[in-house]
Coordinates of C-alpha atoms in Angstrom, one line a residue:
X1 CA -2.9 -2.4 -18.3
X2 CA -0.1 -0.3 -17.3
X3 CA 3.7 -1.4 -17.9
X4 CA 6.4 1.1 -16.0
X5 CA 9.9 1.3 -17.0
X6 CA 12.5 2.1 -15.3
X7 CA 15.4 2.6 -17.7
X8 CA 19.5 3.7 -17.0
X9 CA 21.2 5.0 -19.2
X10 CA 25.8 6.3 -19.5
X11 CA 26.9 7.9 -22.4
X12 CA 23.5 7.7 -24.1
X13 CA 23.2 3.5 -24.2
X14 CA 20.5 2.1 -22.1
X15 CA 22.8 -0.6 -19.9
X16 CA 20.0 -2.1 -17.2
X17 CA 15.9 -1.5 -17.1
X18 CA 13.6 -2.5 -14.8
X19 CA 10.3 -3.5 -16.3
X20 CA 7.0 -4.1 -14.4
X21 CA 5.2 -6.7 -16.5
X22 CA 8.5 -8.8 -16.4
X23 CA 9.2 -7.7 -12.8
X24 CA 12.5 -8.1 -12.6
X25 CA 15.7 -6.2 -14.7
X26 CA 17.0 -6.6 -17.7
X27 CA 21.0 -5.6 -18.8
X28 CA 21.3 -5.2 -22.2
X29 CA 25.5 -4.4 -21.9
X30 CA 28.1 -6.6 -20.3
X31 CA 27.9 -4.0 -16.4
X32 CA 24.1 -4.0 -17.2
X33 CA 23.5 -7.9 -16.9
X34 CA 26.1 -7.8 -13.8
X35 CA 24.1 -5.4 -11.9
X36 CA 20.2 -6.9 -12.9
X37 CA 21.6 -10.4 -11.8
X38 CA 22.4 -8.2 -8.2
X39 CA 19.7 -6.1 -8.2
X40 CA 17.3 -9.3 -9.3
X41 CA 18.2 -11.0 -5.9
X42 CA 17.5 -8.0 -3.7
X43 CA 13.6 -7.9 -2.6
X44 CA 14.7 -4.5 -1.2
X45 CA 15.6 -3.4 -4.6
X46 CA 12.7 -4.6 -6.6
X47 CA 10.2 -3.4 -4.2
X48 CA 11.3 0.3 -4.4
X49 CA 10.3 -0.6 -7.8
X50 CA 7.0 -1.6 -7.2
X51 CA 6.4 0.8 -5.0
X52 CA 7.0 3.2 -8.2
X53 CA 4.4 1.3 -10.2
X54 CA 2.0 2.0 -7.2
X55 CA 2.8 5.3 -6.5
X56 CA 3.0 7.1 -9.6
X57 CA 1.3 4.9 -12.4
X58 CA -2.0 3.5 -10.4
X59 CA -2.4 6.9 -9.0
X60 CA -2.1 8.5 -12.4
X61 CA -3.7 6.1 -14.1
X62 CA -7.9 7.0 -13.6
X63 CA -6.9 10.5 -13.9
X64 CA -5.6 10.6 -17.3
X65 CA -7.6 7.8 -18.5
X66 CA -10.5 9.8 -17.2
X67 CA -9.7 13.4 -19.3
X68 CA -9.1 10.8 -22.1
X69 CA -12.3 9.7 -21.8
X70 CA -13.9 13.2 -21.6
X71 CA -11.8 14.2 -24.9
X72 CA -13.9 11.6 -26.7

C-alpha cells in the first residue's frame, strides 16, 4: 500500500504531520496538537490532503513499481 506524509517542520522539529493511513494529523509539540485538533475538523483541509495522496502517489505508484519490476 502506499502511506503519504505530509510533515511541517520550524527550526528543524517536526510540530504537526498529516498521515494518510491514519487520515487525520498528528502534533507532536504543544502549537502542533492546537493546529491538528483545527485542521482535524476542517473536511476542506483534509481533503486537499487526499487529494495529494491521489494526485501524486496513485499516479506515481504503477510507474515506479513498474521500472522496479523491470530491474528484477
Amino acid at each position: 500500500g502506499i502511506e503519504f506524509i505530509d510533515s511541517y517542520v520550524f527550526n528543524q522539529v517536526e510540530y504537526i504531520r498529516f498521515n494518510s493511513t491514519v487520515g487525520r494529523y498528528v502534533g507532536y509539540t504543544e502549537h502542533g496538537v492546537k493546529n491538528a485538533e483545527a485542521w482535524n475538523s476542517d473536511a476542506g483541509i483534509l481533503g486537499q490532503e487526499q487529494l495529494e495522496l491521489e494526485r501524486y502517489c496513485k499516479h506515481n505508484d504503477a510507474k515506479y513499481y513498474s521500472a522496479i519490476l523491470d530491474k528484477t
